[in-house]
Amino acid sequence: MEGRVSDPKRIVLFGMNGQVGGRLMATLAAAGYEVTGIDRARCDLAMATPKDIAVIIRAVEPALVINASAYTGVDAAETDATMAERVNGEIPTIMAHAAAEQGVPFLHFSTDYVFDGARGAPYAEDANLNPVNAYAISKRAGELGVRASGGTVFRLQWVFDSRGKNFFLTMKKLLAERDEVRVVADQLGCPSNALHIAQAVTVAAPKMIDGSLPAGIYHLSGGGHTSWHGFACAIAAATQSTARVVPIVTAEFPTPAARPKDSRLNSSTLASYGIGMPHWREGLTQAISDTNANS
Ligand SMILES: NC(=O)c1ccc[n+]([C@@H]2O[C@H](COP(=O)([O-])OP(=O)(O)OC[C@H]3O[C@@H](n4cnc5c(N)ncnc54)[C@H](OP(=O)(O)O)[C@@H]3O)[C@@H](O)[C@H]2O)c1
């Protein structure tokens, strides 16, 4: 690894327009970082070469590279596995290699879906991986590639925000339009507001830059857990919806991709470094307040 002196306040961020990426642009800038955001127009990851990625990073001479881009269509990946492998597996591997060559720490995001959900208790970072769908297989490939170059991975779950494409916004709309909404009650996890993820990453950034957070795989999720049905009930209560929220089992809502039943993450390792997120209910309150402010 080639050591170099970098401006500690400069960051390259791939995926600047995503749920997490968009929030990171703002939280990192507010913390004083100079963030060079990279979007699809600047670098289409479906076609980017290792040289393209290296040139982007080298031009900025950052202190940290973050990849918030991903192919996040879990069901679409079942019939588009090549693109998912490309964006979620090969690209992060290339980015991590390029960052390592330039002596810069690299942060990538993965998913709770790398686990099969059969454990029945929150997963620790070193638990066995057993992805049950094409998206998760591609994310596992990304984890392995990033770690092979000494990069860092934060596994996230159930990401939502007041913008983007997510369960919170879909459910909020359905609850306003329908008398009854049927929601899966036998999948457990922790809904994670992208703003709170970005705030946690903004705390982690200087620790990655000064080396006090060792490179590795970490779990980042908030307090508490629920099912999709529990989350929907909380959204209904927060939006004063009178729709009935009916619990169903996964088999009653078949999707192209299988999903883990219980992918709760144990986030105590990151917490020991002072990095964490509030309870998911706070994330919901935040999203409701952001939605009201936007309307
Ligand atoms: N969403 C979840 O529930 C969830 C759960 C667990 C883990 N994660 C992980 O968390 C991270 C952030 O997720 P997110 O929800 O913020 O994702 P997101 O909102 O779907 O954003 C993904 C970003 O990646 C960009 N991207 C995708 N394909 C690209 C390509 N070919 N070239 C350039 N850019 C491309 C998208 O660009 P465009 O804006 O141009 O489309 C988008 O800005 C990802 O690693 C994801 O796997 C997410």
mmCIF file of N, CA and C in Angstrom, residues 23 60 124 167 174-175 197 212 240:
data_model
loop_
_atom_site.group_PDB
_atom_site.id
_atom_site.type_symbol
_atom_site.label_atom_id
_atom_site.label_comp_id
_atom_site.label_asym_id
_atom_site.label_seq_id
_atom_site.Cartn_x
_atom_site.Cartn_y
_atom_site.Cartn_z
ATOM 1 N N ARG A 23 -28.026 11.400 1.960
ATOM 2 C CA ARG A 23 -27.902 11.870 3.345
ATOM 3 C C ARG A 23 -26.437 12.088 3.717
ATOM 4 N N VAL A 60 -8.894 13.382 -6.724
ATOM 5 C CA VAL A 60 -9.344 14.092 -5.519
ATOM 6 C C VAL A 60 -8.305 14.034 -4.408
ATOM 7 N N ALA A 124 -24.044 -11.769 14.824
ATOM 8 C CA ALA A 124 -22.766 -11.082 15.019
ATOM 9 C C ALA A 124 -22.050 -11.020 13.670
ATOM 10 N N PHE A 167 -40.017 0.959 1.854
ATOM 11 C CA PHE A 167 -41.223 0.437 2.501
ATOM 12 C C PHE A 167 -42.019 1.552 3.173
ATOM 13 N N LEU A 174 -50.109 3.571 0.690
ATOM 14 C CA LEU A 174 -51.172 2.562 0.719
ATOM 15 C C LEU A 174 -52.129 2.806 1.884
ATOM 16 N N LEU A 175 -51.578 3.176 3.030
ATOM 17 C CA LEU A 175 -52.411 3.404 4.218
ATOM 18 C C LEU A 175 -53.327 4.610 4.041
ATOM 19 N N ILE A 197 -28.274 6.582 9.620
ATOM 20 C CA ILE A 197 -27.112 5.843 9.098
ATOM 21 C C ILE A 197 -26.010 6.846 8.749
ATOM 22 N N SER A 212 -8.356 4.739 14.140
ATOM 23 C CA SER A 212 -8.817 4.255 15.446
ATOM 24 C C SER A 212 -9.991 3.280 15.321
ATOM 25 N N GLN A 240 -51.983 8.748 11.449
ATOM 26 C CA GLN A 240 -53.427 8.749 11.789
ATOM 27 C C GLN A 240 -54.260 8.038 10.725
#
